Each structure stands twice: as structure tokens, then as C-alpha cells.
Amino acid sequence: MTARRGRATAGVLLALLVTSVFTSAGRADAAPAAAVPSPTLSSPPAGTRGHALWDSYYDLAPFGYEDEEFLVSGTATDAAGNTAPYTTRMIVTRPTDAARFNGTVVLDWVNVSAQFENAVDTMLTREMLVREGFAYVHVSAQAVGLTGLPLLTPTLWDVDRYAAIDHPGDAWAFDMFTQVAQSFRTTGTPDPMGTVGLDSVQAVIAVGQSQSGIRLHDYV
């Protein structure tokens, strides 16, 4: 058990190195980001339930926050150079006032060890994230989190809201995740930062817990 915890912790810590990949926004010496495709964002239909699966379980408004779900679509490339179209989703939790935003977006590669999505890192740190003015994002990076257990995965929980979801497989997850990050670095409509605006984003940090941390270790 100790060894397993150690590997998981190492995965989380090494995942934080992804910061160096994503934090060049706003730096004068930053490498051009054009090599990373910008995905297309869209708002999902209301569906039969009228809200996102795994959205906030407490009222965000008293803290000056809100959340919004987006469908993220594009063409991803795997390690062998094969391309595949995809549509996944993300839930952005953000301040409603630009003055509350500290400039950093945290991308949570949500854990799917239990065959459904579990945003461990941002769930456990939500009080600090809100207090300090972070924006944080539930990223559906892996296929099983979208199509796994009945009533615990989006495509089975609300077939109307998530009819467009199309995950080609985890071989494409790394590029999909990178494109999600890119959506916070390029101007687009709709703006994932809402009234705060993308111009306020200074850094994008990837985090992951346990299995997700191991995947981000491989990403690094």
C-alpha cells in the first residue's frame, strides 16, 4: 500500500511539471502556440436533466463563482501520427468578476479508476481555489469517463445533452487535453472564461490524482 501511494504521489507531483508546457501565455519569450490546434467550443443542449453531470454540488454564487459546461471538438493526433475527430466536454468553474480572478486556470484530468469521472484534485482543494481566485476545469480526457457505467457517465446519464460526445480512445487523450489547454490561450466564441475574458489568463496548470497523475507523468 505504501509503495502504491508513493507512485501515485510521484505521479501527481510530476504532473505539475506540465505547468512548463502550458504557462507560456503572456510571456514575451513564449514559443508560438500555433502548432497546437484550437478546438471548437460549443454549449451543449439542455437535455432531459437541464444541467451538467458532475457540476458543482454547492451554490457557487455566494462566493462570486459560476460554472459552465462546454463541448470541445477538434481533430486529435496520437503518438503514431494517426488523426481522429473528437468531441469531449469540460466544466469551467470561474469567478464572475475579473477582479476576483488570479490569472491561473487549473485543468483537472479527472480520475476514471472507478469507471466514472472523479475530479479529485479540484474537489478536495475547492475551498482554497475559490478563496485564492483560481478558475478550475473538469476535463473529460479519457473515454471510459464518458461512456462507462450506466447513469454515472454523461452519455448514459443524459443521452440528449451528450449526443454529440465522440471520444476516439485514450490514444488520442494527450492531444485532446493539450487542445483543451489551448482553448484558454486563444480568442474564441464562446469564451470559456465568460465575463472574465481570456485576456486575463496568465497560466494554465494541469493536475491529476493517482491514475490521472500517472497519465500526466506519461504526458510529461
PDB file of C-alpha atoms in Angstrom:
ATOM      1  CA  MET A   1       0.000   0.000   0.000  1.00  0.00           C
ATOM      2  CA  THR A   2       2.812   2.415   0.856  1.00  0.00           C
ATOM      3  CA  ALA A   3       4.512   1.783  -2.477  1.00  0.00           C
ATOM      4  CA  ARG A   4       1.278   2.347  -4.348  1.00  0.00           C
ATOM      5  CA  ARG A   5       0.685   5.627  -2.526  1.00  0.00           C
ATOM      6  CA  GLY A   6       4.239   6.651  -3.303  1.00  0.00           C
ATOM      7  CA  ARG A   7       3.799   6.004  -7.005  1.00  0.00           C
ATOM      8  CA  ALA A   8       0.519   7.898  -7.052  1.00  0.00           C
ATOM      9  CA  THR A   9       2.034  10.852  -5.203  1.00  0.00           C
ATOM     10  CA  ALA A  10       5.006  10.886  -7.551  1.00  0.00           C
ATOM     11  CA  GLY A  11       2.590  10.901 -10.458  1.00  0.00           C
ATOM     12  CA  VAL A  12       0.787  13.924  -9.064  1.00  0.00           C
ATOM     13  CA  LEU A  13       3.992  15.830  -8.361  1.00  0.00           C
ATOM     14  CA  LEU A  14       5.456  15.072 -11.764  1.00  0.00           C
ATOM     15  CA  ALA A  15       2.160  16.061 -13.357  1.00  0.00           C
ATOM     16  CA  LEU A  16       2.732  19.545 -12.042  1.00  0.00           C
ATOM     17  CA  LEU A  17       5.661  19.758 -14.431  1.00  0.00           C
ATOM     18  CA  VAL A  18       3.061  20.121 -17.152  1.00  0.00           C
ATOM     19  CA  THR A  19       2.923  23.717 -15.949  1.00  0.00           C
ATOM     20  CA  SER A  20       6.027  24.396 -18.030  1.00  0.00           C
ATOM     21  CA  VAL A  21       4.178  23.285 -21.146  1.00  0.00           C
ATOM     22  CA  PHE A  22       1.107  25.420 -20.562  1.00  0.00           C
ATOM     23  CA  THR A  23       2.295  28.606 -18.819  1.00  0.00           C
ATOM     24  CA  SER A  24       3.895  30.429 -21.729  1.00  0.00           C
ATOM     25  CA  ALA A  25       0.755  32.528 -22.280  1.00  0.00           C
ATOM     26  CA  GLY A  26       1.554  36.178 -21.743  1.00  0.00           C
ATOM     27  CA  ARG A  27       5.348  35.779 -21.824  1.00  0.00           C
ATOM     28  CA  ALA A  28       7.330  37.826 -24.292  1.00  0.00           C
ATOM     29  CA  ASP A  29       9.741  34.924 -24.911  1.00  0.00           C
ATOM     30  CA  ALA A  30       6.983  32.317 -25.310  1.00  0.00           C
ATOM     31  CA  ALA A  31       7.168  29.914 -28.221  1.00  0.00           C
ATOM     32  CA  PRO A  32       4.353  30.351 -30.749  1.00  0.00           C
ATOM     33  CA  ALA A  33       1.271  28.338 -29.837  1.00  0.00           C
ATOM     34  CA  ALA A  34       0.087  27.942 -33.416  1.00  0.00           C
ATOM     35  CA  ALA A  35       1.353  24.343 -33.614  1.00  0.00           C
ATOM     36  CA  VAL A  36      -1.426  23.310 -31.223  1.00  0.00           C
ATOM     37  CA  PRO A  37      -4.822  23.349 -32.948  1.00  0.00           C
ATOM     38  CA  SER A  38      -7.503  25.452 -31.332  1.00  0.00           C
ATOM     39  CA  PRO A  39     -10.606  23.326 -30.758  1.00  0.00           C
ATOM     40  CA  THR A  40     -14.163  24.431 -31.330  1.00  0.00           C
ATOM     41  CA  LEU A  41     -16.222  25.134 -28.220  1.00  0.00           C
ATOM     42  CA  SER A  42     -19.995  24.934 -28.103  1.00  0.00           C
ATOM     43  CA  SER A  43     -22.700  24.884 -25.474  1.00  0.00           C
ATOM     44  CA  PRO A  44     -24.481  21.558 -25.029  1.00  0.00           C
ATOM     45  CA  PRO A  45     -28.259  21.420 -25.335  1.00  0.00           C
ATOM     46  CA  ALA A  46     -30.212  21.461 -22.080  1.00  0.00           C
ATOM     47  CA  GLY A  47     -31.061  17.793 -22.488  1.00  0.00           C
ATOM     48  CA  THR A  48     -33.532  15.926 -20.317  1.00  0.00           C
ATOM     49  CA  ARG A  49     -31.970  16.987 -16.996  1.00  0.00           C
ATOM     50  CA  GLY A  50     -31.127  20.617 -17.699  1.00  0.00           C
ATOM     51  CA  HIS A  51     -27.648  20.652 -16.173  1.00  0.00           C
ATOM     52  CA  ALA A  52     -24.253  19.008 -16.487  1.00  0.00           C
ATOM     53  CA  LEU A  53     -23.329  15.715 -14.878  1.00  0.00           C
ATOM     54  CA  TRP A  54     -20.782  16.398 -12.084  1.00  0.00           C
ATOM     55  CA  ASP A  55     -21.399  20.130 -11.967  1.00  0.00           C
ATOM     56  CA  SER A  56     -20.950  21.922  -8.645  1.00  0.00           C
ATOM     57  CA  TYR A  57     -22.756  20.258  -5.742  1.00  0.00           C
ATOM     58  CA  TYR A  58     -22.999  23.529  -3.789  1.00  0.00           C
ATOM     59  CA  ASP A  59     -24.175  27.037  -4.637  1.00  0.00           C
ATOM     60  CA  LEU A  60     -21.316  28.982  -6.188  1.00  0.00           C
ATOM     61  CA  ALA A  61     -22.993  32.377  -6.389  1.00  0.00           C
ATOM     62  CA  PRO A  62     -22.343  33.450  -2.766  1.00  0.00           C
ATOM     63  CA  PHE A  63     -18.624  33.034  -3.459  1.00  0.00           C
ATOM     64  CA  GLY A  64     -18.696  35.089  -6.655  1.00  0.00           C
ATOM     65  CA  TYR A  65     -18.299  31.993  -8.860  1.00  0.00           C
ATOM     66  CA  GLU A  66     -20.213  30.198 -11.576  1.00  0.00           C
ATOM     67  CA  ASP A  67     -19.751  27.072 -13.669  1.00  0.00           C
ATOM     68  CA  GLU A  68     -20.446  26.397 -17.334  1.00  0.00           C
ATOM     69  CA  GLU A  69     -20.143  23.265 -19.412  1.00  0.00           C
ATOM     70  CA  PHE A  70     -18.718  23.244 -22.943  1.00  0.00           C
ATOM     71  CA  LEU A  71     -18.442  20.638 -25.650  1.00  0.00           C
ATOM     72  CA  VAL A  72     -14.905  20.635 -27.064  1.00  0.00           C
ATOM     73  CA  SER A  73     -14.451  19.413 -30.640  1.00  0.00           C
ATOM     74  CA  GLY A  74     -11.497  19.038 -32.979  1.00  0.00           C
ATOM     75  CA  THR A  75      -9.108  16.605 -34.597  1.00  0.00           C
ATOM     76  CA  ALA A  76      -6.521  14.928 -32.370  1.00  0.00           C
ATOM     77  CA  THR A  77      -3.281  13.138 -33.256  1.00  0.00           C
ATOM     78  CA  ASP A  78      -1.919  10.085 -31.452  1.00  0.00           C
ATOM     79  CA  ALA A  79       1.742   9.185 -30.850  1.00  0.00           C
ATOM     80  CA  ALA A  80       1.900   7.331 -34.167  1.00  0.00           C
ATOM     81  CA  GLY A  81       0.614  10.313 -36.121  1.00  0.00           C
ATOM     82  CA  ASN A  82      -2.893   8.950 -36.683  1.00  0.00           C
ATOM     83  CA  THR A  83      -5.664  11.541 -36.570  1.00  0.00           C
ATOM     84  CA  ALA A  84      -9.216  11.205 -35.301  1.00  0.00           C
ATOM     85  CA  PRO A  85     -12.101  13.635 -34.841  1.00  0.00           C
ATOM     86  CA  TYR A  86     -13.381  14.022 -31.308  1.00  0.00           C
ATOM     87  CA  THR A  87     -15.944  15.763 -29.168  1.00  0.00           C
ATOM     88  CA  THR A  88     -15.440  15.729 -25.422  1.00  0.00           C
ATOM     89  CA  ARG A  89     -16.532  18.090 -22.674  1.00  0.00           C
ATOM     90  CA  MET A  90     -15.251  20.328 -19.906  1.00  0.00           C
ATOM     91  CA  ILE A  91     -16.896  22.115 -16.990  1.00  0.00           C
ATOM     92  CA  VAL A  92     -15.329  25.503 -16.233  1.00  0.00           C
ATOM     93  CA  THR A  93     -15.728  26.919 -12.717  1.00  0.00           C
ATOM     94  CA  ARG A  94     -14.677  30.547 -12.723  1.00  0.00           C
ATOM     95  CA  PRO A  95     -15.107  33.880 -10.935  1.00  0.00           C
ATOM     96  CA  THR A  96     -17.907  36.080 -12.219  1.00  0.00           C
ATOM     97  CA  ASP A  97     -15.843  39.237 -11.642  1.00  0.00           C
ATOM     98  CA  ALA A  98     -12.478  39.731 -13.343  1.00  0.00           C
ATOM     99  CA  ALA A  99     -11.163  41.369 -10.176  1.00  0.00           C
ATOM    100  CA  ARG A 100     -11.562  38.048  -8.344  1.00  0.00           C
ATOM    101  CA  PHE A 101      -9.537  36.047 -10.889  1.00  0.00           C
ATOM    102  CA  ASN A 102      -5.869  35.446 -10.039  1.00  0.00           C
ATOM    103  CA  GLY A 103      -4.893  34.682 -13.638  1.00  0.00           C
ATOM    104  CA  THR A 104      -4.432  30.901 -13.305  1.00  0.00           C
ATOM    105  CA  VAL A 105      -6.613  28.162 -14.790  1.00  0.00           C
ATOM    106  CA  VAL A 106      -6.281  24.671 -13.281  1.00  0.00           C
ATOM    107  CA  LEU A 107      -7.087  21.789 -15.642  1.00  0.00           C
ATOM    108  CA  ASP A 108      -8.117  18.678 -13.701  1.00  0.00           C
ATOM    109  CA  TRP A 109      -7.557  15.473 -15.709  1.00  0.00           C
ATOM    110  CA  VAL A 110     -10.424  13.774 -13.896  1.00  0.00           C
ATOM    111  CA  ASN A 111      -9.806  10.329 -12.446  1.00  0.00           C
ATOM    112  CA  VAL A 112     -11.649   7.367 -14.008  1.00  0.00           C
ATOM    113  CA  SER A 113     -10.294   4.448 -11.962  1.00  0.00           C
ATOM    114  CA  ALA A 114     -13.842   3.627 -10.812  1.00  0.00           C
ATOM    115  CA  GLN A 115     -15.104   3.765 -14.420  1.00  0.00           C
ATOM    116  CA  PHE A 116     -16.713   7.173 -13.913  1.00  0.00           C
ATOM    117  CA  GLU A 117     -15.319  10.704 -13.594  1.00  0.00           C
ATOM    118  CA  ASN A 118     -13.985  11.860 -10.241  1.00  0.00           C
ATOM    119  CA  ALA A 119     -12.405  15.322 -10.130  1.00  0.00           C
ATOM    120  CA  VAL A 120     -10.368  14.531  -7.028  1.00  0.00           C
ATOM    121  CA  ASP A 121      -7.851  17.376  -7.070  1.00  0.00           C
ATOM    122  CA  THR A 122     -10.245  20.248  -7.638  1.00  0.00           C
ATOM    123  CA  MET A 123     -12.904  18.724  -5.384  1.00  0.00           C
ATOM    124  CA  LEU A 124     -10.527  18.428  -2.431  1.00  0.00           C
ATOM    125  CA  THR A 125      -8.945  21.853  -2.958  1.00  0.00           C
ATOM    126  CA  ARG A 126     -12.084  23.785  -3.938  1.00  0.00           C
ATOM    127  CA  GLU A 127     -12.069  25.970  -0.809  1.00  0.00           C
ATOM    128  CA  MET A 128      -8.532  27.153  -1.493  1.00  0.00           C
ATOM    129  CA  LEU A 129      -9.168  27.545  -5.233  1.00  0.00           C
ATOM    130  CA  VAL A 130     -12.201  29.762  -4.658  1.00  0.00           C
ATOM    131  CA  ARG A 131     -10.564  31.700  -1.830  1.00  0.00           C
ATOM    132  CA  GLU A 132      -7.489  32.455  -3.936  1.00  0.00           C
ATOM    133  CA  GLY A 133      -9.366  33.281  -7.136  1.00  0.00           C
ATOM    134  CA  PHE A 134      -8.408  30.375  -9.404  1.00  0.00           C
ATOM    135  CA  ALA A 135     -10.516  29.129 -12.279  1.00  0.00           C
ATOM    136  CA  TYR A 136     -10.665  25.335 -12.391  1.00  0.00           C
ATOM    137  CA  VAL A 137     -11.800  22.934 -15.060  1.00  0.00           C
ATOM    138  CA  HIS A 138     -13.207  19.405 -15.035  1.00  0.00           C
ATOM    139  CA  VAL A 139     -11.666  17.878 -18.203  1.00  0.00           C
ATOM    140  CA  SER A 140     -13.165  14.689 -19.625  1.00  0.00           C
ATOM    141  CA  ALA A 141      -9.907  13.380 -21.063  1.00  0.00           C
ATOM    142  CA  GLN A 142     -10.469   9.600 -21.070  1.00  0.00           C
ATOM    143  CA  ALA A 143     -13.068   7.564 -22.916  1.00  0.00           C
ATOM    144  CA  VAL A 144     -14.388   5.444 -20.057  1.00  0.00           C
ATOM    145  CA  GLY A 145     -15.354   8.527 -18.077  1.00  0.00           C
ATOM    146  CA  LEU A 146     -17.773   9.437 -20.843  1.00  0.00           C
ATOM    147  CA  THR A 147     -19.240   6.062 -21.766  1.00  0.00           C
ATOM    148  CA  GLY A 148     -18.665   3.687 -18.843  1.00  0.00           C
ATOM    149  CA  LEU A 149     -21.097   2.914 -16.023  1.00  0.00           C
ATOM    150  CA  PRO A 150     -24.824   3.458 -16.645  1.00  0.00           C
ATOM    151  CA  LEU A 151     -26.165   6.653 -15.024  1.00  0.00           C
ATOM    152  CA  LEU A 152     -22.682   7.673 -13.878  1.00  0.00           C
ATOM    153  CA  THR A 153     -21.276   8.677 -17.262  1.00  0.00           C
ATOM    154  CA  PRO A 154     -22.559  11.608 -19.354  1.00  0.00           C
ATOM    155  CA  THR A 155     -23.621   9.758 -22.494  1.00  0.00           C
ATOM    156  CA  LEU A 156     -25.798   7.365 -20.480  1.00  0.00           C
ATOM    157  CA  TRP A 157     -26.947   9.864 -17.824  1.00  0.00           C
ATOM    158  CA  ASP A 158     -28.439  12.286 -20.383  1.00  0.00           C
ATOM    159  CA  VAL A 159     -28.417  10.919 -23.922  1.00  0.00           C
ATOM    160  CA  ASP A 160     -29.918  14.124 -25.344  1.00  0.00           C
ATOM    161  CA  ARG A 161     -27.464  16.559 -23.753  1.00  0.00           C
ATOM    162  CA  TYR A 162     -24.442  14.452 -24.668  1.00  0.00           C
ATOM    163  CA  ALA A 163     -25.479  13.030 -28.039  1.00  0.00           C
ATOM    164  CA  ALA A 164     -22.526  14.761 -29.729  1.00  0.00           C
ATOM    165  CA  ILE A 165     -19.870  13.192 -27.467  1.00  0.00           C
ATOM    166  CA  ASP A 166     -17.428  11.161 -29.561  1.00  0.00           C
ATOM    167  CA  HIS A 167     -14.194  10.007 -27.897  1.00  0.00           C
ATOM    168  CA  PRO A 168     -11.889   8.098 -30.302  1.00  0.00           C
ATOM    169  CA  GLY A 169      -9.962   6.369 -27.479  1.00  0.00           C
ATOM    170  CA  ASP A 170      -7.259   7.132 -24.945  1.00  0.00           C
ATOM    171  CA  ALA A 171      -4.503   7.010 -27.569  1.00  0.00           C
ATOM    172  CA  TRP A 172      -5.734  10.473 -28.547  1.00  0.00           C
ATOM    173  CA  ALA A 173      -6.293  11.745 -24.984  1.00  0.00           C
ATOM    174  CA  PHE A 174      -2.988  13.609 -24.702  1.00  0.00           C
ATOM    175  CA  ASP A 175      -3.602  15.765 -27.774  1.00  0.00           C
ATOM    176  CA  MET A 176      -7.216  16.317 -26.771  1.00  0.00           C
ATOM    177  CA  PHE A 177      -6.042  17.548 -23.364  1.00  0.00           C
ATOM    178  CA  THR A 178      -3.492  19.868 -24.974  1.00  0.00           C
ATOM    179  CA  GLN A 179      -6.196  21.325 -27.189  1.00  0.00           C
ATOM    180  CA  VAL A 180      -8.390  21.917 -24.144  1.00  0.00           C
ATOM    181  CA  ALA A 181      -5.493  23.905 -22.686  1.00  0.00           C
ATOM    182  CA  GLN A 182      -5.158  25.782 -25.958  1.00  0.00           C
ATOM    183  CA  SER A 183      -8.796  26.869 -25.726  1.00  0.00           C
ATOM    184  CA  PHE A 184      -7.757  29.061 -22.772  1.00  0.00           C
ATOM    185  CA  ARG A 185      -4.981  30.705 -24.765  1.00  0.00           C
ATOM    186  CA  THR A 186      -6.749  31.704 -27.964  1.00  0.00           C
ATOM    187  CA  THR A 187      -9.663  34.021 -28.585  1.00  0.00           C
ATOM    188  CA  GLY A 188     -12.843  32.241 -29.488  1.00  0.00           C
ATOM    189  CA  THR A 189     -16.606  32.190 -29.154  1.00  0.00           C
ATOM    190  CA  PRO A 190     -17.923  31.186 -26.762  1.00  0.00           C
ATOM    191  CA  ASP A 191     -15.262  32.400 -24.332  1.00  0.00           C
ATOM    192  CA  PRO A 192     -14.574  29.680 -21.726  1.00  0.00           C
ATOM    193  CA  MET A 193     -13.775  32.398 -19.192  1.00  0.00           C
ATOM    194  CA  GLY A 194     -17.137  34.131 -19.623  1.00  0.00           C
ATOM    195  CA  THR A 195     -17.238  37.745 -18.456  1.00  0.00           C
ATOM    196  CA  VAL A 196     -13.697  37.453 -17.045  1.00  0.00           C
ATOM    197  CA  GLY A 197     -12.297  37.002 -20.559  1.00  0.00           C
ATOM    198  CA  LEU A 198      -9.358  35.045 -21.964  1.00  0.00           C
ATOM    199  CA  ASP A 199      -7.119  38.114 -21.864  1.00  0.00           C
ATOM    200  CA  SER A 200      -6.953  37.674 -18.089  1.00  0.00           C
ATOM    201  CA  VAL A 201      -5.453  34.165 -18.289  1.00  0.00           C
ATOM    202  CA  GLN A 202      -1.739  34.171 -17.460  1.00  0.00           C
ATOM    203  CA  ALA A 203      -1.113  30.485 -16.736  1.00  0.00           C
ATOM    204  CA  VAL A 204      -2.746  27.109 -17.334  1.00  0.00           C
ATOM    205  CA  ILE A 205      -1.731  24.293 -14.979  1.00  0.00           C
ATOM    206  CA  ALA A 206      -2.533  20.586 -15.367  1.00  0.00           C
ATOM    207  CA  VAL A 207      -3.195  18.460 -12.286  1.00  0.00           C
ATOM    208  CA  GLY A 208      -4.167  14.842 -11.748  1.00  0.00           C
ATOM    209  CA  GLN A 209      -4.622  12.449  -8.830  1.00  0.00           C
ATOM    210  CA  SER A 210      -3.497   8.801  -8.671  1.00  0.00           C
ATOM    211  CA  GLN A 211      -4.292   7.202 -12.064  1.00  0.00           C
ATOM    212  CA  SER A 212      -4.693  10.639 -13.616  1.00  0.00           C
ATOM    213  CA  GLY A 213      -1.336  11.699 -12.170  1.00  0.00           C
ATOM    214  CA  ILE A 214       0.265   8.644 -13.766  1.00  0.00           C
ATOM    215  CA  ARG A 215      -1.248   9.579 -17.120  1.00  0.00           C
ATOM    216  CA  LEU A 216       0.134  13.106 -16.758  1.00  0.00           C
ATOM    217  CA  HIS A 217       3.525  11.613 -15.835  1.00  0.00           C
ATOM    218  CA  ASP A 218       3.419   9.839 -19.193  1.00  0.00           C
ATOM    219  CA  TYR A 219       2.308  13.090 -20.813  1.00  0.00           C
ATOM    220  CA  VAL A 220       5.386  14.888 -19.440  1.00  0.00           C
TER     221      VAL A 220
END
